[in-house]
Coordinates of C-alpha atoms (C1' of nucleotides) in Angstrom, one line a residue:
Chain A
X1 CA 18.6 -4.1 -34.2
X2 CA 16.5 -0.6 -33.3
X3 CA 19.0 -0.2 -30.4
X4 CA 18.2 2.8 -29.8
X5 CA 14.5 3.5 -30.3
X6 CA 12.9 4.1 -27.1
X7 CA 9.2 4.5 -26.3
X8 CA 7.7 7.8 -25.0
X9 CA 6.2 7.5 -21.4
X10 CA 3.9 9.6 -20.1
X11 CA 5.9 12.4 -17.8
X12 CA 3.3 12.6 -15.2
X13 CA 4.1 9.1 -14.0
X14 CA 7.4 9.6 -12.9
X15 CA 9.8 12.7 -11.4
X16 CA 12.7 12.1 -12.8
X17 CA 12.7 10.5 -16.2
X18 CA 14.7 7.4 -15.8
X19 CA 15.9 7.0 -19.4
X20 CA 17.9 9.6 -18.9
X21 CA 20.4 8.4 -16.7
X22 CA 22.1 5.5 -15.9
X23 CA 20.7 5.3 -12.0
X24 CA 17.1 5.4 -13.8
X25 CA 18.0 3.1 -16.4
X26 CA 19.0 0.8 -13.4
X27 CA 16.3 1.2 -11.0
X28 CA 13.8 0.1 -13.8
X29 CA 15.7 -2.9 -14.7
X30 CA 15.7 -4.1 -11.5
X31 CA 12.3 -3.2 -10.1
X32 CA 11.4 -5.9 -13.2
X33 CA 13.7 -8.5 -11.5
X34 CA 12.4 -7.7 -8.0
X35 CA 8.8 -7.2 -8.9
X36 CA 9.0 -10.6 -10.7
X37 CA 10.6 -12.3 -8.3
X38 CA 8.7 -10.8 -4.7
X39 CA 5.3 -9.5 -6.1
X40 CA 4.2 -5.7 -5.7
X41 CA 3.2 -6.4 -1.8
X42 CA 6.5 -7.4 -0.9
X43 CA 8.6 -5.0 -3.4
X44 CA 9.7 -2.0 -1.1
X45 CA 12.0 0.6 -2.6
X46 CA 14.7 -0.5 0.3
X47 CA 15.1 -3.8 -1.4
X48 CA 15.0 -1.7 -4.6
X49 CA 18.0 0.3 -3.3
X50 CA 20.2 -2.6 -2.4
X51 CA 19.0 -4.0 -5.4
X52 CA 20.6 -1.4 -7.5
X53 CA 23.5 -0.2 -5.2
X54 CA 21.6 3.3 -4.3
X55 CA 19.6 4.2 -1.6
X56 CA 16.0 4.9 -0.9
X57 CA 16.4 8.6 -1.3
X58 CA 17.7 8.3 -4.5
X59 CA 14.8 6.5 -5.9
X60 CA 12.5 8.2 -4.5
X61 CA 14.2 11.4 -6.8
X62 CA 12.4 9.3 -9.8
X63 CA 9.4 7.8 -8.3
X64 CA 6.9 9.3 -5.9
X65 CA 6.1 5.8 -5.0
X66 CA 5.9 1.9 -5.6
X67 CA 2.3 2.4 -7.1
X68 CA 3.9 5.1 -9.8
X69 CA 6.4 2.4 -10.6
X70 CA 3.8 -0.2 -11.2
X71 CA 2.1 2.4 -13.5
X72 CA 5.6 3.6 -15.3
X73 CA 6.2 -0.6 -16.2
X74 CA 2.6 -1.4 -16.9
X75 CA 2.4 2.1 -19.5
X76 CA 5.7 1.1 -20.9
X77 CA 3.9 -2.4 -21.8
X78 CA 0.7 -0.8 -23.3
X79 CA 3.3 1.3 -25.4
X80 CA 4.8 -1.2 -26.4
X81 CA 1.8 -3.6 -27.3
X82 CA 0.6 -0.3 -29.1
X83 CA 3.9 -0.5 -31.2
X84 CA 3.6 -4.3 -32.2
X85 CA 0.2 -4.1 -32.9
X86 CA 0.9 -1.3 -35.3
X87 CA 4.0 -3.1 -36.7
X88 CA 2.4 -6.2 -37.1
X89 CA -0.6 -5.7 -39.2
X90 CA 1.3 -3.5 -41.6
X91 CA 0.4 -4.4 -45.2
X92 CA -2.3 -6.7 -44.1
X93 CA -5.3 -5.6 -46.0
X94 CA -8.0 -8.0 -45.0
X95 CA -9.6 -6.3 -42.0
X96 CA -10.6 -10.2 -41.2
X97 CA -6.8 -11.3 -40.9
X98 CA -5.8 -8.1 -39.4
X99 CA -8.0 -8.5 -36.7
X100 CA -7.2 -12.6 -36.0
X101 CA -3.3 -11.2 -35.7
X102 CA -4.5 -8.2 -33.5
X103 CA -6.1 -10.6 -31.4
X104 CA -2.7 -13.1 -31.3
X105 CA -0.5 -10.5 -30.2
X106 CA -3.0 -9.2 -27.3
X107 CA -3.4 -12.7 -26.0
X108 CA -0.3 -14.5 -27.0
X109 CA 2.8 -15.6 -24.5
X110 CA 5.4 -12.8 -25.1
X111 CA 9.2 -14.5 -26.0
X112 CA 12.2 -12.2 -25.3
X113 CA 12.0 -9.5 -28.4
X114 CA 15.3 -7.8 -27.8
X115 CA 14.8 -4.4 -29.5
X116 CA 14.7 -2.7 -26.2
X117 CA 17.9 -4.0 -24.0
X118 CA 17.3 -2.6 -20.6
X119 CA 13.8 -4.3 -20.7
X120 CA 12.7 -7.6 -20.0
X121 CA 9.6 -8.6 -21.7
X122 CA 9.0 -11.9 -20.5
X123 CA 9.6 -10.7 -17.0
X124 CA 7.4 -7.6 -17.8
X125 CA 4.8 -9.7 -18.6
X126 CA 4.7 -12.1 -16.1
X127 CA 4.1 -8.7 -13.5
X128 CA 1.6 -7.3 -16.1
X129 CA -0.4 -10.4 -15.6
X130 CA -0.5 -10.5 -11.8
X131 CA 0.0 -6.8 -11.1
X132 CA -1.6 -4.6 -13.5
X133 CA -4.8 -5.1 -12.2
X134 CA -3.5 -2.6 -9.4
X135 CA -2.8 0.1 -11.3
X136 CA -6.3 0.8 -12.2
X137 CA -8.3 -1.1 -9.6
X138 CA -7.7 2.1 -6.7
X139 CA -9.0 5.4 -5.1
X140 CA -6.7 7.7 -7.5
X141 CA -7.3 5.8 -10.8
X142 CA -9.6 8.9 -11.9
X143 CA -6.8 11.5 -11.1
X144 CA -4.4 9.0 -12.9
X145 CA -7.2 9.0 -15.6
X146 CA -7.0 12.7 -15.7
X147 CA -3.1 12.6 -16.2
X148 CA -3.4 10.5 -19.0
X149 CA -1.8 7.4 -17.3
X150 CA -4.3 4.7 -19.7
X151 CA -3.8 6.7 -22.9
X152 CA -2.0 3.6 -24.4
X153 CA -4.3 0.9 -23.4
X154 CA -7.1 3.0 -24.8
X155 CA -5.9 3.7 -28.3
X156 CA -5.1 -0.4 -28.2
X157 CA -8.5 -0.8 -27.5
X158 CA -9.7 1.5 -30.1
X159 CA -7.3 1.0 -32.8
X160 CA -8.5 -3.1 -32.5
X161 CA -12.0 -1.6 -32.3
X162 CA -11.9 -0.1 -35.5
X163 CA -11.0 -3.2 -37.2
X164 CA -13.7 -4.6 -35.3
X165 CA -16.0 -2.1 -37.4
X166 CA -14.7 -2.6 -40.3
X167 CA -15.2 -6.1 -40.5
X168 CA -19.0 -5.4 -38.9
X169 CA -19.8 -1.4 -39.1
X170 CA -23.1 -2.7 -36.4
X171 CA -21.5 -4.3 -34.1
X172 CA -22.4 -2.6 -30.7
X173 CA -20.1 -3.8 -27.9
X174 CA -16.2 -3.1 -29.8
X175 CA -15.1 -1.8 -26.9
X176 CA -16.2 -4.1 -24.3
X177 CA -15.3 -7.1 -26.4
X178 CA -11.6 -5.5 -26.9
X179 CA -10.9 -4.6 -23.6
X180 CA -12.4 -7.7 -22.4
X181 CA -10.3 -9.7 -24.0
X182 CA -6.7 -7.6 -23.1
X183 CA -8.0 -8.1 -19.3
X184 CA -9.1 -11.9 -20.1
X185 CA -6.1 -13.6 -21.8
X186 CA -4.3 -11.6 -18.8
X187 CA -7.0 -13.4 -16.3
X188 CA -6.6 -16.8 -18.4
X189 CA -2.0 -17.1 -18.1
X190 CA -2.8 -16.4 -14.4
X191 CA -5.6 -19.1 -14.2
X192 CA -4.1 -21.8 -15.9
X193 CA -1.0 -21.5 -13.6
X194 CA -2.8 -21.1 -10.1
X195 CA -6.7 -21.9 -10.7
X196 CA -7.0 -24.7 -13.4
X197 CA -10.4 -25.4 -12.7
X198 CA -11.0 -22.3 -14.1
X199 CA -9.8 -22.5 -17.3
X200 CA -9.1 -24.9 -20.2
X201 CA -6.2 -25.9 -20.5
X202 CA -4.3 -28.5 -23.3
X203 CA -1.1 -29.8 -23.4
X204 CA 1.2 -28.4 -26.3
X205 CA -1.0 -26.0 -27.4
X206 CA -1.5 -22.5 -26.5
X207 CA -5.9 -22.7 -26.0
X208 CA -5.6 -18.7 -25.1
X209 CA -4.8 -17.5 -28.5
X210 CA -7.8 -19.9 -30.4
X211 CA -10.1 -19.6 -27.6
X212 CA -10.2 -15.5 -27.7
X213 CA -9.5 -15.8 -31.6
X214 CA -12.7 -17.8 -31.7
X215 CA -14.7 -15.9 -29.1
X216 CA -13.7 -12.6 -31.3
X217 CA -14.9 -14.0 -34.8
X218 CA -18.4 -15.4 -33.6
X219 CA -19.3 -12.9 -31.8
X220 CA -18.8 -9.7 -34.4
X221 CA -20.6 -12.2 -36.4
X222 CA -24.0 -10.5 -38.5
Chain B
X1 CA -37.9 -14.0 4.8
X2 CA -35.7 -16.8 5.2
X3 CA -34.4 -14.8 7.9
X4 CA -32.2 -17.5 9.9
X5 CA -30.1 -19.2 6.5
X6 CA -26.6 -18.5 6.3
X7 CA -24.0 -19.0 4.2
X8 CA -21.3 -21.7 5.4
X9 CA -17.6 -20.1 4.5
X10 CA -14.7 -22.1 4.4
X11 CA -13.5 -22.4 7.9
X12 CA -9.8 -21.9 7.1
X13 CA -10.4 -18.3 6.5
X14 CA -11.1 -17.1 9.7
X15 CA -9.6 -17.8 13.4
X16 CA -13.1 -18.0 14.5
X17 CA -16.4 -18.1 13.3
X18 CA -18.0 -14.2 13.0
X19 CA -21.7 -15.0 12.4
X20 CA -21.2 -16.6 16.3
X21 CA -21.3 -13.4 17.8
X22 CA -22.5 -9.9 18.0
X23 CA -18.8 -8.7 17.7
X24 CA -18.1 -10.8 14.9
X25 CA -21.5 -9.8 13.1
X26 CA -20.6 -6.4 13.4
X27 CA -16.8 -6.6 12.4
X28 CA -18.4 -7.6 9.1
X29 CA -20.7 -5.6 9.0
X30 CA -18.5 -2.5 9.7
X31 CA -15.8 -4.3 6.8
X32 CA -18.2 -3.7 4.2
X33 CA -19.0 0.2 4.9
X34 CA -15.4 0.9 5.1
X35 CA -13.8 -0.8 2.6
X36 CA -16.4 0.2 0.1
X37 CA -15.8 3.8 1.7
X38 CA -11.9 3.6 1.7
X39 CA -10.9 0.9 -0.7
X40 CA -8.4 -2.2 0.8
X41 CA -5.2 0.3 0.7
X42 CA -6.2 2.7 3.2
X43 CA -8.6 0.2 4.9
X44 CA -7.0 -0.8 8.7
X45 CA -8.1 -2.9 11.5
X46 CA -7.4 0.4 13.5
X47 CA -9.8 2.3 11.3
X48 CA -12.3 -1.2 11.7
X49 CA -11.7 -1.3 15.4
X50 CA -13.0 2.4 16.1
X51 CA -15.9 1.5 13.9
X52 CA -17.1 -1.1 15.7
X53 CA -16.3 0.6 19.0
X54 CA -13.7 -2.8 19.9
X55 CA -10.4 -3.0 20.1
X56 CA -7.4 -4.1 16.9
X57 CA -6.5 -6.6 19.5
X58 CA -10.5 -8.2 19.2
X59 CA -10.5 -7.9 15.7
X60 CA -7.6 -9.5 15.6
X61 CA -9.0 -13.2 17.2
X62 CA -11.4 -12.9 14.4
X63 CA -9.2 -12.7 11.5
X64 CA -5.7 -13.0 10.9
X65 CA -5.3 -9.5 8.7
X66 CA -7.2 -7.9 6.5
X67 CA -6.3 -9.8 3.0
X68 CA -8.0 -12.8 4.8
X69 CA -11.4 -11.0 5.7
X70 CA -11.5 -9.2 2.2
X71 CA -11.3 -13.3 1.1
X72 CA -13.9 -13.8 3.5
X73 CA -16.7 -11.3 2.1
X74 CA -15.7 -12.0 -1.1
X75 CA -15.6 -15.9 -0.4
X76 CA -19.2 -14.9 0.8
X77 CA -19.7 -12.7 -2.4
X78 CA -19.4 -16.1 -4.4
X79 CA -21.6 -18.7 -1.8
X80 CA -24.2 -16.1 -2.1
X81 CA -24.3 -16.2 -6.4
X82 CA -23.9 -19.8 -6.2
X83 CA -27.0 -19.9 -4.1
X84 CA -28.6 -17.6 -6.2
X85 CA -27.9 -19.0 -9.5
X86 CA -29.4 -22.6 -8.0
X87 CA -32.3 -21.0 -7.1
X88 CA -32.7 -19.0 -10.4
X89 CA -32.5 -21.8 -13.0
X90 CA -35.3 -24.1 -10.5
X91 CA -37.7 -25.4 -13.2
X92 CA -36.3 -23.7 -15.8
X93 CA -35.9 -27.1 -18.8
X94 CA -35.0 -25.4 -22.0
X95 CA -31.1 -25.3 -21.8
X96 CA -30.5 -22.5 -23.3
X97 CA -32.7 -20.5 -21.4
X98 CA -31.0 -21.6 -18.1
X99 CA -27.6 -20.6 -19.6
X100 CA -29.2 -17.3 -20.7
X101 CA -30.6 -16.6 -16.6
X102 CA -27.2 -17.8 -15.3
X103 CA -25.5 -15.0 -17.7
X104 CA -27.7 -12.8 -16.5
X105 CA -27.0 -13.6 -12.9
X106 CA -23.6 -13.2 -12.9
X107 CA -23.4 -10.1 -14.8
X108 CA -26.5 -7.8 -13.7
X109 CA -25.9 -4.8 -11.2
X110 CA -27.0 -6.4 -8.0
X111 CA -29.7 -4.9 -5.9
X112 CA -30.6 -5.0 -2.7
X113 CA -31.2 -8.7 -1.3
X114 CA -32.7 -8.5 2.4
X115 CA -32.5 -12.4 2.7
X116 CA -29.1 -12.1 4.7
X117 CA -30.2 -9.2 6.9
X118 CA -26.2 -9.0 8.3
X119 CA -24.8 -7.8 5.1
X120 CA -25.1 -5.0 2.6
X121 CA -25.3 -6.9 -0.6
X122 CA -25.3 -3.7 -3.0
X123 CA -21.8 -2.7 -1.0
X124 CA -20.7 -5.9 -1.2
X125 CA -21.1 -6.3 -4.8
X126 CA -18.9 -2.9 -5.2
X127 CA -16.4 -4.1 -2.9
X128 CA -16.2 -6.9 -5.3
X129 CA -15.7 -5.2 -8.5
X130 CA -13.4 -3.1 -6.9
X131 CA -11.3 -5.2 -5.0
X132 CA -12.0 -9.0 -5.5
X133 CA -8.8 -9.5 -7.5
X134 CA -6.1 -8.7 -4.9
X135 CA -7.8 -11.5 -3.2
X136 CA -5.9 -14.2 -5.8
X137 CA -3.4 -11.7 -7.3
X138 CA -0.5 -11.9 -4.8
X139 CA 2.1 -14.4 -3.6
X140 CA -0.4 -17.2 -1.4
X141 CA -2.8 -17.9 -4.0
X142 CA -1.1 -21.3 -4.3
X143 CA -1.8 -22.0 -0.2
X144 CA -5.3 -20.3 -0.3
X145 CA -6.3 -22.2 -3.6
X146 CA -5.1 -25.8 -1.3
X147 CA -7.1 -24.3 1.4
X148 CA -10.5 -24.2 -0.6
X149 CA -10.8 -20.4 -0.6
X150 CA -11.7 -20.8 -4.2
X151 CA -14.4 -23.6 -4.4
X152 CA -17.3 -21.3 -4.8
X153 CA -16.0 -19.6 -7.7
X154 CA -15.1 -22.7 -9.3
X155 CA -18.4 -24.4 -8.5
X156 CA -20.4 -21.5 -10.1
X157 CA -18.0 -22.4 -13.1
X158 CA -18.2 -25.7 -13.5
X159 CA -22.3 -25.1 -13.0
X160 CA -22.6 -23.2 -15.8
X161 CA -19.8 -24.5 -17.8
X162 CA -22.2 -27.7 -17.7
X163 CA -25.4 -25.6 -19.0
X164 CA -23.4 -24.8 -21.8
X165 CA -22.0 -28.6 -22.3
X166 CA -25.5 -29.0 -22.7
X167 CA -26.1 -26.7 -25.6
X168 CA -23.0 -27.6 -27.2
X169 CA -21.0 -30.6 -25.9
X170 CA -18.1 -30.3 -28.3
X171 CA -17.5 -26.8 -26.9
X172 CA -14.1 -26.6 -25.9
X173 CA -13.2 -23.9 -23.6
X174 CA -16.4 -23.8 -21.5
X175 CA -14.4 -22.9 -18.4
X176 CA -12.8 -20.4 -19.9
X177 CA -15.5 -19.0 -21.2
X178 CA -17.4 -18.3 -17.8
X179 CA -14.5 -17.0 -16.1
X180 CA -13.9 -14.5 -18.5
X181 CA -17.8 -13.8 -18.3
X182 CA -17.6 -12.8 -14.3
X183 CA -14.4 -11.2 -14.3
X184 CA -14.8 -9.8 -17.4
X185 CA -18.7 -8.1 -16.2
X186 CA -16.8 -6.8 -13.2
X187 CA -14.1 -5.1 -14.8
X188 CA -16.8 -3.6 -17.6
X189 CA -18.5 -1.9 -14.1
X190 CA -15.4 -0.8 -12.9
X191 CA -14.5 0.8 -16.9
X192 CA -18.1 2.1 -16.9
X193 CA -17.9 4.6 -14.0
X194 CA -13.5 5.1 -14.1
X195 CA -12.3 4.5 -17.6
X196 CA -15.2 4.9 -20.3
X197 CA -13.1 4.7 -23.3
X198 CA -13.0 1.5 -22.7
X199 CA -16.2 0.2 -23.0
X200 CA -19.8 0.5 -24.9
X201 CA -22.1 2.8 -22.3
X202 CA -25.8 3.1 -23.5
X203 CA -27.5 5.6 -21.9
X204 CA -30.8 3.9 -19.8
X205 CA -29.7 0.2 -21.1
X206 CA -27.6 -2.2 -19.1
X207 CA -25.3 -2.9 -21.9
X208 CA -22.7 -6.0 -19.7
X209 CA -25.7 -8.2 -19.6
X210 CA -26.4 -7.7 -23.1
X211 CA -23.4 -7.7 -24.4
X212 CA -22.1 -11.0 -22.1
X213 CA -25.4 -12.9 -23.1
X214 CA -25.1 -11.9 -26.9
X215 CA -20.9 -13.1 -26.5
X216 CA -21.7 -16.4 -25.0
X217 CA -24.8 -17.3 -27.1
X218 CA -22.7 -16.4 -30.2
X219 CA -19.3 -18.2 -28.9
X220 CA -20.9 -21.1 -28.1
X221 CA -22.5 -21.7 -31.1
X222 CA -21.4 -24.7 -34.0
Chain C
dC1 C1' -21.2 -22.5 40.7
dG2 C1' -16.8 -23.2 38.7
dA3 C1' -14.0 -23.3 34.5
dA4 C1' -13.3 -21.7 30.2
dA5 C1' -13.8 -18.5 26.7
dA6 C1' -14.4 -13.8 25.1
dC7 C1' -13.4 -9.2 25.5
dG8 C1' -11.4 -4.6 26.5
dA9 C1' -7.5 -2.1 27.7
dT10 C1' -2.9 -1.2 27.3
dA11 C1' 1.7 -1.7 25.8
dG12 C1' 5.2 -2.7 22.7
dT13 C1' 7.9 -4.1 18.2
dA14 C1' 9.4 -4.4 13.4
dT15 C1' 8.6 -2.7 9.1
dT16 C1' 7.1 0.5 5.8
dA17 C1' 6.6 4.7 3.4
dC18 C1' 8.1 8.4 3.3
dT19 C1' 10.8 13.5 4.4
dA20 C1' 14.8 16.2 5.5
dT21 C1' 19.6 17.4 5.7
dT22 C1' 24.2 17.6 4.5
dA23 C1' 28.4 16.5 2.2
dT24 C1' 30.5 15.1 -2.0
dA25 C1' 30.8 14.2 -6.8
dT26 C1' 29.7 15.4 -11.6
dT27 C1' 28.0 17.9 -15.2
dT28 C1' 27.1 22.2 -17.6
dG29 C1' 27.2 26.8 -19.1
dC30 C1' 29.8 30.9 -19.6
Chain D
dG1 C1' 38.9 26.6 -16.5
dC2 C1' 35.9 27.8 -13.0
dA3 C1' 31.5 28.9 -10.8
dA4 C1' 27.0 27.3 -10.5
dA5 C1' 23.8 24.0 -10.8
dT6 C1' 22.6 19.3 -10.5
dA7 C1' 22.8 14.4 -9.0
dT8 C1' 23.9 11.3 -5.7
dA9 C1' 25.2 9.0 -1.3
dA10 C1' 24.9 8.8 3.5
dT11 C1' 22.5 9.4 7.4
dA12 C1' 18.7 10.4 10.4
dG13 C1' 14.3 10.7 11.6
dT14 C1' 8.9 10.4 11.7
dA15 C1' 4.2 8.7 11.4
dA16 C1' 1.5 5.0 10.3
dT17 C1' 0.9 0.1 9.8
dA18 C1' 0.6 -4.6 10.9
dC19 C1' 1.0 -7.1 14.0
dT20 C1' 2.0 -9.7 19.1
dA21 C1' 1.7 -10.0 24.2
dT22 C1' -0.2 -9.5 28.7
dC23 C1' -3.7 -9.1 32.0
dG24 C1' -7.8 -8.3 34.4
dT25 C1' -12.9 -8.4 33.9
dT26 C1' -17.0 -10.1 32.1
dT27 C1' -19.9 -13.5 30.1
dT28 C1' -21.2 -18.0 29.0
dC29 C1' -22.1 -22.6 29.5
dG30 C1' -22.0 -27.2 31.3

DNA sequence: CGAAAACGATAGTATTACTATTATATTTGC
DNA sequence: GCAAATATAATAGTAATACTATCGTTTTCG
């Protein structure tokens, strides 16, 4: 279903816009499988071109670089968690339950969803977790700022925000507690599979979700 | 004071001891001005080399690249809040108080130290926020975790995940809970000066301590 | 004082991250 | 339907990076 809906990305980020062709359709297919499969140290846009039948020239026509990549799959993601976010609290009206699902979909495991077919979202989200970090965490993050690269993540952030206020219009910290919790379930996936001891984790039962769900709802508390 | 205590690092880190020589005090000395100048990406042992007025080649029979001496300061980064946060909660009974200073600890801006005269605590620290997380992002996480490059983090989380045990022993997801606390105050710096939208900035206030003490007093809570 | 270790100097290699050029194939606009 | 523009493949090449290797000299330490 939706087959064709497609989410708007940011033009800075790439020069070539890869939707529009089948090459660019390819190449971000298959930096996904690569970038899931080798990590962003080892991902070169060689293996990338064999990957996809082209050459390194060729990608290069849509990306400047492997960083810009990163960026153009980690902006698709925040679009995309924008749109779910929005879908999924229509015709909620208590800003209490609206907020406990905003919360779920930041911090939940993502399952295959399908609407978009040349993306996958478990794969996405598997490099989200251990590479988005890198996107940001740089010397051009303020001209990437400037481009509008984290527009998505920050109308997340404010959109949850403002449930956040409605439920308690004092609350001082909505920001810091939204964007905490987007970078901390992220943190948590990639704890409980490599660093236990720092987490807490339960067999059968998804602690992520209830733990930021809990965190969330005591702490906006009056 | 306290002039000759140093900080034992895991050995595995290195190929040989730094703090054993003038070279090797230096090479980390130098590490920290230029990575906090350059950032990891466009930091070299080349660029390291010049600055210490040695050779790549002596550099080299120090550490085996530059990912394992960014785990080294940052290995250090966490012996030295460990240390800190033993000394800080000495005599302190009242656990909630303790839990409150060890908050505080982990989350203030850090200012200069003196007690390790070889290292530039205040760099450090930014080097930390900026950087720390390609140390366990990446492919040989796994390795390094069975190595013990992560047992001071994990002490200082067990540490205070026991403080708040104390308050509240049917707490859940202490561990959780203080990991999310120290990544979570780094990445709130790091949004503070690059990406504003996406946290709570009070003029003149430090607003991460506040807000990390408020979350965890609040979470923790019955 | 002799052996071992540390260091500096130099050289060299494979890979990476690009840039440039040209020939061919495809699309598009008139 | 054809010229012009565009997209791609193929190839080549460069500068920098991330190492590894060798060797002679100095320093240290037992």
């Amino acid at each position: 279903m939706l087959e064709n809906i497609t989410l708007q990305i940011n033009e800075h980020v790439y020069l070539k816009d890869p939707v529009t062709s089948e090459l660019g359709i390819s190449i971000v297919g298959k930096s996904i499988d690569l970038l899931y499969e080798l990590g962003f140290e080892d991902f070169t846009f060689k293996k990338l071109a064999v990957a996809v039948g082209s050459t390194e020239a060729s990608i290069y026509r849509y990306f400047e670089n492997k960083h810009k990549l990163l960026s153009y799959l980690t902006m698709w993601y925040w679009a995309w968690l924008e749109y779910r976010i929005a879908m999924g609290v229509i015709n909620i009206e208590s800003p209490t339950i609206r907020l406990k699902k905003c919360i779920q979909i930041l911090t939940e495991r993502v399952e295959e969803d399908g609407v978009f077919s040349q993306i996958n979202e478990v794969k996405l989200n598997h490099i989200v977790i251990h590479e988005s970090s890198k996107v940001y965490l740089n010397k051009q993050v303020d001209e990437d700022n400037q481009c509008g690269f984290f527009s998505s993540y920050k109308n997340i952030v404010k959109r949850v925000s403002d449930v956040v206020l409605e439920i308690n219009k004092d609350f001082q910290y909505p920001h810091m507690l939204i964007s905490t919790v987007i970078e901390g379930a992220n943190h948590q996936r990639f704890f409980a599979k490599h660093l236990p001891r720092l987490t807490d984790v339960v067999e059968g039962k998804d602690t992520v979700v209830s733990f930021f769900q809990e965190l969330v709802e005591k702490t906006i508390k009056h």
